[in-house]
Amino acid sequence: MKKDTKISVKQLERYPIYLNFLLSLRNSNIEKVSSKQLAEALNCSEEQVRKDLQVVAPNSSKPGCLRDVNALIAYLKEYLGFNKVNQAILVGVGHLGSAFLSFKGFSDYGLDIIAGFDIEPSLTGTTINDKPIYSIFSLDNKVKELGVKLAIVATPKEVTQEVVNKLINSGVKAIWNFVPIHLEHPDDIIVENMDFARSLSVFFHRINNK
Amino acid sequence: MKKDTKISVKQLERYPIYLNFLLSLRNSNIEKVSSKQLAEALNCSEEQVRKDLQVVAPNSSKPGCLRDVNALIAYLKEYLGFNKVNQAILVGVGHLGSAFLSFKGFSDYGLDIIAGFDIEPSLTGTTINDKPIYSIFSLDNKVKELGVKLAIVATPKEVTQEVVNKLINSGVKAIWNFVPIHLEHPDDIIVENMDFARSLSVFFHRINNK
């Protein structure tokens, strides 16, 4: 992934949308794509498409020329860090946490969940999708032993802040949080919220303003 | 919910973040909050906070005055449509779909999943969290019978477009999509993507640019 802090979140979030569209073209055995097609698929201007793709795949296309679908997919995956393997642990093996451990699709996005943690004693020592579940009480030791810096949090709301504090104390540097609550954390720790409440807000607003 | 199409998605997405922070204050028995505290929690300016809250709770505060936490929570929930009951069906009772049917927290956000649909015959006639699972082959009839206009999609990628087409043909008007693929749909159908790939992109980008 390129070092480029100037790119906006909005722009960054468009890249996986390009990627999904390109993957759908590849599935239909389409090998070339125009900026116009990309602009229509993303509901933005052609100028926007050219500007966006210039960041990811510089000099990959002249105006008016078709772009190679496979090459663009490769550039985008590289840029988004999906070609790397990012190891993470998961805390909270409830319904959602179990679904994450079972899901085999994360590897396409460079994420490898290597273990789960839960407070429930009957889960300790079991596996889901060949991934071991450890007791939450061994979190500190295991995080150090595994040398893992990323964690996914899918616990009940009431304990999430406590879990996040424990993770940070154990050496975790970045947290992908699925719990819709306000979290306190030091500035040097990255917390990215995958907040369904935010998505639902937009969904309901669009429905009600139709 | 107020009719207000001029609000940006970015602004709209801030409201559930305010709400989460205010709920955390209420949990700590804090009854009053300043714009300054809200600005710090959301990492934005006080002017931004005042502008945002003016939309949701007009005339609720004079500059420099403290705001009532409970009143703001009520205003935000009302504005976001979380006080209403929005009935939806869910298609794809796999790991993620089962987790959604089991999750009891959606009611806090105005979402009520009333039934699941799947192609797997052994699931037909069963229930999860008291919610019935029907065969995908009865989708058209059931959607009409239930009169439901919202659907959540959590199927395998390969069949998502087909399922979305079926839903639209059955009368569904709005789809909350959890599958990271590019979907084709008519302009008058609302498709809101809860795309983990988008969130992961931002997460990895922040990690790599730290």
Coordinates of C-alpha atoms in Angstrom, one line a residue:
Chain A
M1 CA 0.0 0.0 0.0
K2 CA 1.2 3.5 -0.9
K3 CA 2.0 6.0 1.8
D4 CA -0.6 8.7 1.0
T5 CA -2.3 10.4 3.9
K6 CA -4.0 13.1 1.8
I7 CA -6.6 10.8 0.3
S8 CA -10.1 11.3 1.9
V9 CA -12.1 8.6 3.6
K10 CA -14.8 9.1 1.0
Q11 CA -12.4 8.5 -1.9
L12 CA -10.8 5.5 -0.1
E13 CA -14.2 4.0 0.4
R14 CA -14.9 4.2 -3.3
Y15 CA -12.0 1.8 -4.2
P16 CA -13.7 -1.3 -2.9
I17 CA -16.8 -0.3 -4.9
Y18 CA -14.6 -0.1 -8.0
L19 CA -13.2 -3.5 -7.1
N20 CA -16.6 -5.1 -6.7
F21 CA -17.7 -3.8 -10.0
L22 CA -14.5 -4.9 -11.7
L23 CA -14.9 -8.4 -10.2
S24 CA -18.4 -8.6 -11.5
L25 CA -17.1 -7.7 -15.0
R26 CA -14.4 -10.4 -14.7
N27 CA -17.1 -12.9 -13.7
S28 CA -18.9 -12.0 -16.9
N29 CA -15.7 -12.5 -18.9
I30 CA -15.4 -8.8 -19.7
E31 CA -11.8 -7.8 -20.1
K32 CA -11.9 -4.1 -20.9
V33 CA -13.7 -1.2 -19.2
S34 CA -14.1 2.5 -20.0
S35 CA -14.1 5.4 -17.5
K36 CA -17.6 6.0 -18.6
Q37 CA -18.8 2.5 -17.6
L38 CA -17.0 2.9 -14.2
A39 CA -18.6 6.3 -13.7
E40 CA -22.1 4.9 -14.4
A41 CA -21.6 2.0 -12.1
L42 CA -20.4 4.2 -9.3
N43 CA -22.8 7.0 -10.0
C44 CA -20.1 9.6 -10.3
S45 CA -18.4 11.7 -13.0
E46 CA -15.8 10.3 -15.5
E47 CA -13.4 13.0 -14.2
Q48 CA -13.8 11.5 -10.7
V49 CA -13.0 8.0 -12.0
R50 CA -9.9 9.2 -13.8
K51 CA -8.7 11.1 -10.7
D52 CA -9.4 8.1 -8.4
L53 CA -7.7 5.6 -10.6
Q54 CA -4.7 7.9 -11.2
V55 CA -3.9 7.4 -7.5
V56 CA -4.1 3.7 -7.6
A57 CA -2.8 2.9 -11.0
P58 CA -0.7 5.9 -12.2
N59 CA -0.3 6.3 -16.0
S60 CA -2.4 3.1 -16.6
S61 CA -4.7 4.7 -19.1
K62 CA -4.9 7.6 -21.6
P63 CA -8.2 9.5 -21.8
G64 CA -10.7 7.7 -24.0
C65 CA -8.8 4.4 -23.9
L66 CA -10.2 1.3 -22.4
R67 CA -8.7 -0.1 -19.2
D68 CA -7.7 -3.7 -18.6
V69 CA -10.1 -5.2 -16.0
N70 CA -7.6 -7.7 -14.6
A71 CA -4.8 -5.1 -14.3
L72 CA -7.1 -2.7 -12.5
I73 CA -8.2 -5.5 -10.1
A74 CA -4.6 -6.2 -9.3
Y75 CA -3.8 -2.5 -8.7
L76 CA -6.8 -2.0 -6.5
K77 CA -6.1 -5.1 -4.3
E78 CA -2.5 -4.0 -3.9
Y79 CA -3.5 -0.4 -3.0
L80 CA -6.1 -1.5 -0.5
G81 CA -3.8 -3.9 1.2
F82 CA -5.9 -7.0 0.3
N83 CA -2.9 -8.8 -1.1
K84 CA -1.2 -8.9 2.3
V85 CA -2.0 -11.2 5.1
N86 CA -3.1 -9.2 8.2
Q87 CA -3.4 -11.5 11.2
A88 CA -6.0 -10.6 13.8
I89 CA -7.7 -12.1 16.9
L90 CA -11.4 -11.8 17.6
V91 CA -12.9 -11.1 21.0
G92 CA -16.5 -12.2 21.7
V93 CA -17.5 -15.5 20.2
G94 CA -21.3 -14.9 20.3
H95 CA -23.6 -15.1 17.2
L96 CA -21.7 -12.4 15.3
G97 CA -18.2 -13.5 16.4
S98 CA -18.9 -17.1 15.5
A99 CA -20.1 -16.0 12.0
F100 CA -16.8 -14.1 11.5
L101 CA -14.7 -17.1 12.6
S102 CA -16.8 -19.3 10.2
F103 CA -16.6 -16.9 7.3
K104 CA -14.1 -18.0 4.7
G105 CA -14.3 -14.8 2.5
F106 CA -12.1 -12.5 4.7
S107 CA -8.9 -14.0 3.1
D108 CA -9.9 -12.3 -0.2
Y109 CA -9.5 -9.0 1.7
G110 CA -6.2 -9.8 3.4
L111 CA -7.7 -10.6 6.8
D112 CA -6.8 -13.7 8.6
I113 CA -8.5 -14.3 12.0
I114 CA -6.2 -16.7 13.8
A115 CA -8.0 -17.2 17.1
G116 CA -11.1 -16.3 19.1
F117 CA -11.5 -15.3 22.8
D118 CA -14.5 -15.5 25.1
I119 CA -15.4 -15.4 28.7
E120 CA -17.7 -18.5 28.4
P121 CA -15.8 -21.5 29.9
S122 CA -17.5 -24.1 27.7
L123 CA -16.0 -22.4 24.6
T124 CA -12.4 -22.6 25.8
G125 CA -10.5 -25.3 24.0
T126 CA -13.1 -25.6 21.2
T127 CA -12.5 -24.5 17.6
I128 CA -14.6 -22.9 14.9
N129 CA -13.5 -23.3 11.3
D130 CA -10.2 -24.8 12.7
K131 CA -9.6 -21.5 14.7
P132 CA -9.0 -22.1 18.4
I133 CA -11.1 -20.4 21.0
Y134 CA -9.2 -19.3 24.2
S135 CA -10.4 -18.0 27.5
I136 CA -10.5 -14.2 27.8
F137 CA -8.4 -14.6 30.9
S138 CA -5.5 -15.7 28.8
L139 CA -5.8 -12.7 26.4
D140 CA -2.7 -10.9 27.6
N141 CA -0.4 -13.9 27.3
K142 CA -1.8 -15.1 24.0
V143 CA -1.7 -11.7 22.3
K144 CA 2.0 -11.4 23.3
E145 CA 2.7 -15.1 22.3
L146 CA 1.0 -14.7 18.9
G147 CA 2.6 -11.2 18.4
V148 CA -0.7 -10.0 16.9
K149 CA -1.4 -6.3 16.6
L150 CA -5.0 -6.3 15.2
A151 CA -8.1 -7.3 17.0
I152 CA -11.8 -7.5 16.0
V153 CA -14.3 -6.8 18.8
A154 CA -17.8 -8.3 18.8
T155 CA -18.6 -8.5 22.5
P156 CA -21.8 -7.4 24.4
K157 CA -21.9 -3.6 24.8
E158 CA -21.5 -3.7 28.5
V159 CA -18.0 -5.2 28.4
T160 CA -16.6 -3.7 25.2
Q161 CA -14.7 -0.8 26.8
E162 CA -13.1 -3.2 29.3
V163 CA -12.1 -5.6 26.5
V164 CA -10.6 -2.7 24.5
N165 CA -8.6 -1.6 27.5
K166 CA -7.3 -5.1 27.9
L167 CA -6.4 -5.4 24.3
I168 CA -4.5 -2.1 24.3
N169 CA -2.6 -3.1 27.4
S170 CA -1.6 -6.4 25.8
G171 CA -0.1 -4.6 22.8
V172 CA -2.9 -4.5 20.3
K173 CA -2.5 -1.4 18.1
A174 CA -5.6 -1.4 15.9
I175 CA -9.2 -2.5 16.6
W176 CA -12.0 -3.2 14.1
N177 CA -15.0 -2.6 16.3
F178 CA -18.5 -4.1 15.6
V179 CA -20.1 -2.9 18.8
P180 CA -22.2 0.3 18.4
I181 CA -20.9 2.2 21.4
H182 CA -18.7 5.1 22.1
L183 CA -15.1 3.9 22.9
E184 CA -12.4 5.8 24.7
H185 CA -8.9 5.0 23.5
P186 CA -5.4 6.6 23.3
D187 CA -4.8 8.7 20.1
D188 CA -2.1 6.3 18.9
I189 CA -4.5 3.3 18.8
I190 CA -6.5 2.9 15.6
V191 CA -10.2 2.1 16.2
E192 CA -12.3 1.6 13.0
N193 CA -16.0 1.3 13.7
M194 CA -18.1 -1.0 11.5
D195 CA -21.2 0.4 12.9
F196 CA -24.5 -1.0 11.7
A197 CA -26.4 1.8 13.4
R198 CA -24.7 4.3 11.1
S199 CA -25.6 2.2 8.0
L200 CA -29.2 1.8 9.3
S201 CA -29.5 5.5 9.9
V202 CA -28.7 6.2 6.2
F203 CA -31.0 3.3 5.1
F204 CA -34.0 4.6 7.1
H205 CA -33.3 8.2 6.1
R206 CA -33.2 7.3 2.4
I207 CA -36.5 5.4 2.8
N208 CA -38.2 8.2 4.6
N209 CA -37.1 10.9 2.2
K210 CA -37.9 9.0 -1.0
Chain B
M1 CA -38.3 11.6 10.9
K2 CA -38.1 15.0 9.3
K3 CA -38.2 15.5 5.6
D4 CA -34.8 16.9 4.8
T5 CA -33.1 15.8 1.7
K6 CA -30.4 18.4 1.9
I7 CA -28.4 16.8 4.7
S8 CA -25.3 15.0 3.6
V9 CA -24.5 11.3 4.2
K10 CA -21.5 12.4 6.2
Q11 CA -23.6 14.6 8.5
L12 CA -26.3 11.9 8.8
E13 CA -23.7 9.3 9.8
R14 CA -22.5 11.5 12.7
Y15 CA -25.9 11.4 14.4
P16 CA -25.6 7.7 15.6
I17 CA -22.2 8.7 16.9
Y18 CA -23.7 11.5 18.9
L19 CA -26.3 9.0 20.1
N20 CA -23.8 6.4 21.2
F21 CA -21.8 9.0 23.1
L22 CA -24.9 10.4 24.8
L23 CA -26.0 6.9 25.7
S24 CA -22.6 6.3 27.3
L25 CA -23.1 9.6 29.3
R26 CA -26.5 8.4 30.5
N27 CA -25.0 5.1 31.5
S28 CA -22.6 7.1 33.7
N29 CA -25.6 9.1 35.1
I30 CA -24.4 12.3 33.5
E31 CA -27.5 14.5 32.7
K32 CA -26.0 17.6 31.1
V33 CA -23.5 17.9 28.2
S34 CA -21.8 20.9 26.6
S35 CA -21.1 21.4 22.8
K36 CA -17.5 21.3 23.7
Q37 CA -17.7 17.8 25.2
L38 CA -19.6 16.6 22.2
A39 CA -17.1 18.2 19.8
E40 CA -14.2 16.5 21.7
A41 CA -16.0 13.1 21.6
L42 CA -16.7 13.4 17.9
N43 CA -13.4 14.9 17.0
C44 CA -15.0 17.9 15.3
S45 CA -15.5 21.6 16.0
E46 CA -18.1 23.1 18.4
E47 CA -19.6 25.0 15.5
Q48 CA -20.1 21.7 13.7
V49 CA -21.9 20.2 16.8
R50 CA -24.2 23.2 17.0
K51 CA -25.0 23.1 13.3
D52 CA -25.7 19.3 13.5
L53 CA -27.9 19.5 16.5
Q54 CA -29.8 22.5 15.2
V55 CA -31.2 20.2 12.5
V56 CA -32.3 17.5 14.9
A57 CA -33.3 19.6 17.9
P58 CA -34.0 23.1 16.8
N59 CA -33.9 25.8 19.5
S60 CA -32.9 23.3 22.1
S61 CA -29.9 25.2 23.3
K62 CA -28.4 28.7 23.5
P63 CA -24.7 29.1 22.9
G64 CA -22.7 28.3 26.0
C65 CA -25.6 26.5 27.7
L66 CA -25.5 22.8 28.7
R67 CA -27.8 20.5 26.9
D68 CA -30.0 17.8 28.5
V69 CA -28.7 14.4 27.7
N70 CA -32.0 12.5 27.8
A71 CA -33.8 15.1 25.7
L72 CA -31.0 14.9 23.0
I73 CA -31.2 11.1 23.0
A74 CA -35.0 11.4 22.4
Y75 CA -34.5 13.9 19.6
L76 CA -31.8 11.9 17.9
K77 CA -33.8 8.6 18.1
E78 CA -36.8 10.3 16.6
Y79 CA -34.8 12.0 13.9
L80 CA -33.0 8.7 12.9
G81 CA -36.3 6.8 12.8
F82 CA -35.2 4.4 15.6
N83 CA -38.4 5.0 17.5
K84 CA -40.5 3.5 14.7
V85 CA -40.8 -0.2 14.0
N86 CA -39.5 -1.1 10.5
Q87 CA -40.4 -4.6 9.6
A88 CA -38.0 -6.5 7.4
I89 CA -37.3 -10.0 6.1
L90 CA -33.9 -11.6 5.8
V91 CA -32.7 -13.7 2.9
G92 CA -29.7 -16.1 3.5
V93 CA -29.8 -17.9 6.8
G94 CA -26.1 -18.8 6.9
H95 CA -23.6 -17.8 9.6
L96 CA -24.2 -14.1 9.3
G97 CA -28.0 -14.3 8.6
S98 CA -28.4 -16.6 11.7
A99 CA -26.5 -14.1 13.8
F100 CA -28.9 -11.3 12.6
L101 CA -32.0 -13.3 13.4
S102 CA -30.6 -14.1 16.9
F103 CA -29.5 -10.6 17.7
K104 CA -31.9 -8.9 20.0
G105 CA -30.4 -5.4 19.8
F106 CA -31.9 -4.3 16.4
S107 CA -35.1 -3.3 18.2
D108 CA -33.2 -0.4 19.8
Y109 CA -32.7 0.9 16.2
G110 CA -36.2 0.4 15.0
L111 CA -35.6 -2.7 13.0
D112 CA -37.7 -5.8 13.4
I113 CA -36.7 -8.9 11.3
I114 CA -39.9 -10.9 11.1
A115 CA -38.8 -13.9 9.0
G116 CA -35.8 -15.6 7.3
F117 CA -35.6 -17.2 3.9
D118 CA -33.1 -19.8 2.7
I119 CA -32.7 -22.4 -0.1
E120 CA -31.6 -25.1 2.3
P121 CA -34.6 -27.5 2.7
S122 CA -33.6 -28.6 6.3
L123 CA -34.1 -25.0 7.5
T124 CA -37.6 -24.6 6.2
G125 CA -40.1 -24.8 9.0
T126 CA -37.5 -24.1 11.7
T127 CA -37.2 -20.9 13.8
I128 CA -34.4 -18.9 15.1
N129 CA -35.1 -16.6 18.1
D130 CA -38.8 -17.3 17.4
K131 CA -38.5 -16.0 13.9
P132 CA -39.8 -18.5 11.2
I133 CA -37.5 -19.6 8.4
Y134 CA -39.3 -20.1 5.0
S135 CA -38.1 -21.7 1.8
I136 CA -36.7 -19.2 -0.8
F137 CA -39.2 -20.7 -3.2
S138 CA -42.1 -19.2 -1.2
L139 CA -40.5 -15.7 -1.2
D140 CA -42.9 -14.1 -3.6
N141 CA -46.0 -15.3 -1.9
K142 CA -44.7 -14.5 1.6
V143 CA -43.5 -11.0 0.8
K144 CA -47.0 -10.2 -0.5
E145 CA -48.7 -11.9 2.4
L146 CA -46.6 -10.1 5.0
G147 CA -46.8 -6.8 3.1
V148 CA -43.1 -6.2 3.9
K149 CA -41.2 -3.6 1.9
L150 CA -37.7 -4.0 3.5
A151 CA -35.3 -6.9 3.1
I152 CA -31.8 -7.7 4.4
V153 CA -29.6 -9.7 2.1
A154 CA -26.9 -12.0 3.5
T155 CA -26.6 -14.7 0.8
P156 CA -23.5 -16.2 -0.9
K157 CA -22.2 -13.8 -3.5
E158 CA -23.0 -16.0 -6.4
V159 CA -26.8 -15.8 -5.9
T160 CA -27.2 -12.3 -4.5
Q161 CA -28.2 -10.6 -7.7
E162 CA -30.8 -13.2 -8.4
V163 CA -32.2 -12.9 -4.9
V164 CA -32.3 -9.1 -5.2
N165 CA -34.2 -9.4 -8.5
K166 CA -36.7 -11.8 -6.9
L167 CA -37.2 -9.4 -3.9
I168 CA -37.8 -6.4 -6.2
N169 CA -40.3 -8.4 -8.3
S170 CA -42.1 -9.4 -5.1
G171 CA -42.6 -5.8 -4.1
V172 CA -39.6 -5.1 -1.8
K173 CA -38.7 -1.4 -2.1
A174 CA -35.5 -1.2 0.0
I175 CA -32.6 -3.5 0.6
W176 CA -30.0 -3.5 3.3
N177 CA -27.2 -5.5 1.6
F178 CA -24.4 -7.2 3.5
V179 CA -22.8 -8.9 0.5
P180 CA -19.7 -7.2 -0.9
I181 CA -20.7 -7.2 -4.6
H182 CA -21.9 -4.8 -7.2
L183 CA -25.7 -5.0 -7.5
E184 CA -27.8 -3.8 -10.4
H185 CA -31.2 -2.4 -9.5
P186 CA -33.8 0.1 -10.7
D187 CA -33.3 3.7 -9.6
D188 CA -36.5 3.7 -7.5
I189 CA -35.2 0.8 -5.3
I190 CA -33.1 1.8 -2.3
V191 CA -30.0 -0.4 -1.8
E192 CA -27.9 0.5 1.2
N193 CA -24.7 -1.5 1.4
M194 CA -23.2 -2.4 4.7
D195 CA -19.9 -3.3 3.2
F196 CA -17.2 -4.8 5.4
A197 CA -14.7 -4.5 2.5
R198 CA -15.2 -0.7 2.6
S199 CA -14.6 -0.6 6.4
L200 CA -11.6 -2.9 6.1
S201 CA -10.1 -0.7 3.4
V202 CA -10.2 2.3 5.7
F203 CA -8.9 0.2 8.6
F204 CA -5.9 -1.1 6.7
H205 CA -5.2 2.3 5.1
R206 CA -5.1 3.9 8.6
I207 CA -2.8 1.1 9.9
N208 CA -0.4 1.4 6.9
N209 CA -0.3 5.2 7.0
K210 CA 0.2 5.6 10.7

